[in-house]
Amino acid sequence: MTGNFARRQFILSGAVWASVVLGLAACGSNLRKSDDDGPVEVAVEAGRIRGTTETGVGVFRGIPYAAAPTGDLRFKAPVPARAWQGVRDANRFGPMPPAGDPQRNEPSLDVGITNGGDEWLTLNVWTTNAGGSRPDLPVLVWIHGGGYTTGTSADARYNGAALAKRGVVVVTCNYRVGVEGFAQISGAPANRGLLDQIEVLRWVRDNISVFGGDPGNVTIFGQSAGAGSIACLLTSPLARGLYRRAIAESVPGDLFSGALAEEIGGAIAQQLGVRPSIEELARFAPAALAEAARSTRRDQWGARAVMTTGFAPVIDSVSLPESPWRALARGVARDVPLIVGHTQHEYNSQILQKGGFGAVSATDVDEVLGLVPGGADAYRRGYPELDDAHLYEVASSDLIFRMPSLHLAQAHTGAGGTTYLYEFLYNTKGAGSGHMAELPLVFGTVESSAAGVALYGKPAPDSALSLAEEIQSRWVSFARGGDPGWPAYTPAEKLTRNFDAASSTGRYRETVSDDIWNGTNFDPIVIES
């Protein structure tokens, strides 16, 4: 099992890091009141900031929403940013938070990011109405993915200019990841990365009007770990009232029990010869903690823990009192309209990182099929046409993203919430409809980001550009008034928007997997004996 574990850990790490490598091209659009390029100033609560304009869209980068989480504030809940004197430059992204794996934190990739520094907790704003007299634009707040262990708002895929031109204010943010954000540490609040996101929403409530945004019309949206964060924000009592709608793209089922999170945190500390407390772990630089986390073997807690990055939100009485799936089924967010969906072949990118379908081993297949409802028999019966490698892809996609996304929709709908379900089917270059494939379309960065060009080419086909127009239009329509333009999901009809070269609306396509997973609960991952 040792070799397979190392391989699996590499696959997950490589897939997450590849997404960051592809995204970290220069992401620059900068606003003023006119369509001419030039500086623009606004006053937020902490002080004045100066951004720039570009073709009528203004960008303010690297705005601190919380104080640097270092020194006495390390491993603590975020506190609002300290006020500054004069005018603060807002033309460069804030530094990337320390990644959960030091090999993913290469400074050569930090294009357009403030060099060094520990002011990780920053956000960025795109708007066409900075300083406008009528702050009535809908607001979209983006939470990036990265397996709860890496990521940055400087990713070129997340350039908010195209969405802003459609009449919304776009906010993207950094938050703590890895040990800094999600390790269970004695004396520290749990889910510090989620607390950072909630602090972003408080900042938006208090400041977004100076950018022309309506603080009463905020939609939170995110992908992968960002979508998992959205599910948690729907659940957290600390986030209630800070947003109006939500979009979750490819929701992971990763959620830790308190006992598992404590075991992982203790094992990381043990690598360094200390206890998992604030006082002792704060003696180490983030890179040392990340290295210790990378060296910690997750197979000691069971096969399901191996399928995670080692970090995930944890059940906690303050910030996340119960599983989002159970909470939504109780109706805790029934007043929040929700879009949720997934790509068709979520696990394709991970398999490609491993070397392709030919590199999938019998052990890989057996381990994944041992984690799904009904085991190997259910999947072999349900998908008799698939060879083992492709069965591995379907089962892994279901386990990690597809079924958690579907069940979130079902839980929300079952409690009386309004839910819109989608599946992304577009066949990209070499990766099919894999994980993250929709991101350049959502942000309109198909031809302006490295990831977009890798997936769609340059020039991109008209079908991809048309689909980008459709998705952006539907996301903005939802942010504006709660209706993306296709029928809501119901248990009887299961209507789903199928995003493709020729999009359509019809009954949910993944009926076999839906049947296999019927009645399954996505409860926190526990320690396996």
JSON list of N, CA and C in Angstrom, two decimals, residues 29-32 37-41 50-54 57-61 90-91:
[
{"chain": "A", "resi": 29, "resn": "SER", "atom": "N", "xyz": [-6.46, 43.91, -15.11]},
{"chain": "A", "resi": 29, "resn": "SER", "atom": "CA", "xyz": [-7.39, 44.89, -15.64]},
{"chain": "A", "resi": 29, "resn": "SER", "atom": "C", "xyz": [-7.50, 45.92, -14.57]},
{"chain": "A", "resi": 30, "resn": "ASN", "atom": "N", "xyz": [-7.35, 47.13, -14.96]},
{"chain": "A", "resi": 30, "resn": "ASN", "atom": "CA", "xyz": [-7.35, 48.08, -13.90]},
{"chain": "A", "resi": 30, "resn": "ASN", "atom": "C", "xyz": [-8.42, 49.15, -14.11]},
{"chain": "A", "resi": 31, "resn": "LEU", "atom": "N", "xyz": [-9.71, 50.97, -13.03]},
{"chain": "A", "resi": 31, "resn": "LEU", "atom": "CA", "xyz": [-10.89, 51.79, -13.43]},
{"chain": "A", "resi": 31, "resn": "LEU", "atom": "C", "xyz": [-10.78, 53.23, -13.04]},
{"chain": "A", "resi": 32, "resn": "ARG", "atom": "N", "xyz": [-11.48, 53.84, -13.66]},
{"chain": "A", "resi": 32, "resn": "ARG", "atom": "CA", "xyz": [-11.71, 55.26, -13.46]},
{"chain": "A", "resi": 32, "resn": "ARG", "atom": "C", "xyz": [-13.15, 55.51, -13.82]},
{"chain": "A", "resi": 37, "resn": "ASP", "atom": "N", "xyz": [-7.91, 54.87, -19.62]},
{"chain": "A", "resi": 37, "resn": "ASP", "atom": "CA", "xyz": [-7.06, 54.33, -18.58]},
{"chain": "A", "resi": 37, "resn": "ASP", "atom": "C", "xyz": [-6.64, 55.45, -17.64]},
{"chain": "A", "resi": 38, "resn": "GLY", "atom": "N", "xyz": [-6.44, 55.12, -16.38]},
{"chain": "A", "resi": 38, "resn": "GLY", "atom": "CA", "xyz": [-5.99, 56.13, -15.44]},
{"chain": "A", "resi": 38, "resn": "GLY", "atom": "C", "xyz": [-6.33, 55.75, -14.02]},
{"chain": "A", "resi": 39, "resn": "PRO", "atom": "N", "xyz": [-5.83, 56.49, -13.06]},
{"chain": "A", "resi": 39, "resn": "PRO", "atom": "CA", "xyz": [-6.06, 56.15, -11.66]},
{"chain": "A", "resi": 39, "resn": "PRO", "atom": "C", "xyz": [-7.46, 56.52, -11.19]},
{"chain": "A", "resi": 40, "resn": "VAL", "atom": "N", "xyz": [-7.89, 55.86, -10.16]},
{"chain": "A", "resi": 40, "resn": "VAL", "atom": "CA", "xyz": [-9.15, 56.20, -9.50]},
{"chain": "A", "resi": 40, "resn": "VAL", "atom": "C", "xyz": [-8.99, 55.92, -8.02]},
{"chain": "A", "resi": 41, "resn": "GLU", "atom": "N", "xyz": [-9.55, 56.78, -7.19]},
{"chain": "A", "resi": 41, "resn": "GLU", "atom": "CA", "xyz": [-9.45, 56.64, -5.75]},
{"chain": "A", "resi": 41, "resn": "GLU", "atom": "C", "xyz": [-10.83, 56.48, -5.13]},
{"chain": "A", "resi": 50, "resn": "ARG", "atom": "N", "xyz": [-5.97, 53.62, -4.14]},
{"chain": "A", "resi": 50, "resn": "ARG", "atom": "CA", "xyz": [-5.91, 54.07, -5.52]},
{"chain": "A", "resi": 50, "resn": "ARG", "atom": "C", "xyz": [-5.75, 52.86, -6.44]},
{"chain": "A", "resi": 51, "resn": "GLY", "atom": "N", "xyz": [-6.75, 52.65, -7.30]},
{"chain": "A", "resi": 51, "resn": "GLY", "atom": "CA", "xyz": [-6.66, 51.61, -8.31]},
{"chain": "A", "resi": 51, "resn": "GLY", "atom": "C", "xyz": [-6.44, 52.22, -9.67]},
{"chain": "A", "resi": 52, "resn": "THR", "atom": "N", "xyz": [-6.72, 51.48, -10.72]},
{"chain": "A", "resi": 52, "resn": "THR", "atom": "CA", "xyz": [-6.56, 52.00, -12.08]},
{"chain": "A", "resi": 52, "resn": "THR", "atom": "C", "xyz": [-7.75, 51.58, -12.92]},
{"chain": "A", "resi": 53, "resn": "THR", "atom": "N", "xyz": [-7.84, 52.15, -14.11]},
{"chain": "A", "resi": 53, "resn": "THR", "atom": "CA", "xyz": [-8.93, 51.83, -15.02]},
{"chain": "A", "resi": 53, "resn": "THR", "atom": "C", "xyz": [-8.38, 51.25, -16.31]},
{"chain": "A", "resi": 54, "resn": "GLU", "atom": "N", "xyz": [-9.18, 50.42, -16.93]},
{"chain": "A", "resi": 54, "resn": "GLU", "atom": "CA", "xyz": [-8.82, 49.84, -18.22]},
{"chain": "A", "resi": 54, "resn": "GLU", "atom": "C", "xyz": [-10.10, 49.53, -18.97]},
{"chain": "A", "resi": 57, "resn": "VAL", "atom": "N", "xyz": [-13.35, 49.43, -17.00]},
{"chain": "A", "resi": 57, "resn": "VAL", "atom": "CA", "xyz": [-13.50, 48.55, -15.84]},
{"chain": "A", "resi": 57, "resn": "VAL", "atom": "C", "xyz": [-12.40, 48.88, -14.85]},
{"chain": "A", "resi": 58, "resn": "GLY", "atom": "N", "xyz": [-12.77, 49.10, -13.61]},
{"chain": "A", "resi": 58, "resn": "GLY", "atom": "CA", "xyz": [-11.79, 49.44, -12.60]},
{"chain": "A", "resi": 58, "resn": "GLY", "atom": "C", "xyz": [-11.38, 48.25, -11.77]},
{"chain": "A", "resi": 59, "resn": "VAL", "atom": "N", "xyz": [-10.10, 48.18, -11.45]},
{"chain": "A", "resi": 59, "resn": "VAL", "atom": "CA", "xyz": [-9.59, 47.11, -10.60]},
{"chain": "A", "resi": 59, "resn": "VAL", "atom": "C", "xyz": [-8.84, 47.70, -9.42]},
{"chain": "A", "resi": 60, "resn": "PHE", "atom": "N", "xyz": [-9.17, 47.23, -8.25]},
{"chain": "A", "resi": 60, "resn": "PHE", "atom": "CA", "xyz": [-8.46, 47.57, -7.02]},
{"chain": "A", "resi": 60, "resn": "PHE", "atom": "C", "xyz": [-7.92, 46.25, -6.47]},
{"chain": "A", "resi": 61, "resn": "ARG", "atom": "N", "xyz": [-6.62, 46.10, -6.47]},
{"chain": "A", "resi": 61, "resn": "ARG", "atom": "CA", "xyz": [-6.01, 44.84, -6.07]},
{"chain": "A", "resi": 61, "resn": "ARG", "atom": "C", "xyz": [-5.35, 44.95, -4.69]},
{"chain": "A", "resi": 90, "resn": "ALA", "atom": "N", "xyz": [-3.29, 50.27, -4.83]},
{"chain": "A", "resi": 90, "resn": "ALA", "atom": "CA", "xyz": [-4.08, 49.04, -4.97]},
{"chain": "A", "resi": 90, "resn": "ALA", "atom": "C", "xyz": [-3.96, 48.52, -6.40]},
{"chain": "A", "resi": 91, "resn": "ASN", "atom": "N", "xyz": [-2.71, 48.39, -6.86]},
{"chain": "A", "resi": 91, "resn": "ASN", "atom": "CA", "xyz": [-2.46, 47.97, -8.23]},
{"chain": "A", "resi": 91, "resn": "ASN", "atom": "C", "xyz": [-1.77, 46.62, -8.35]}
]
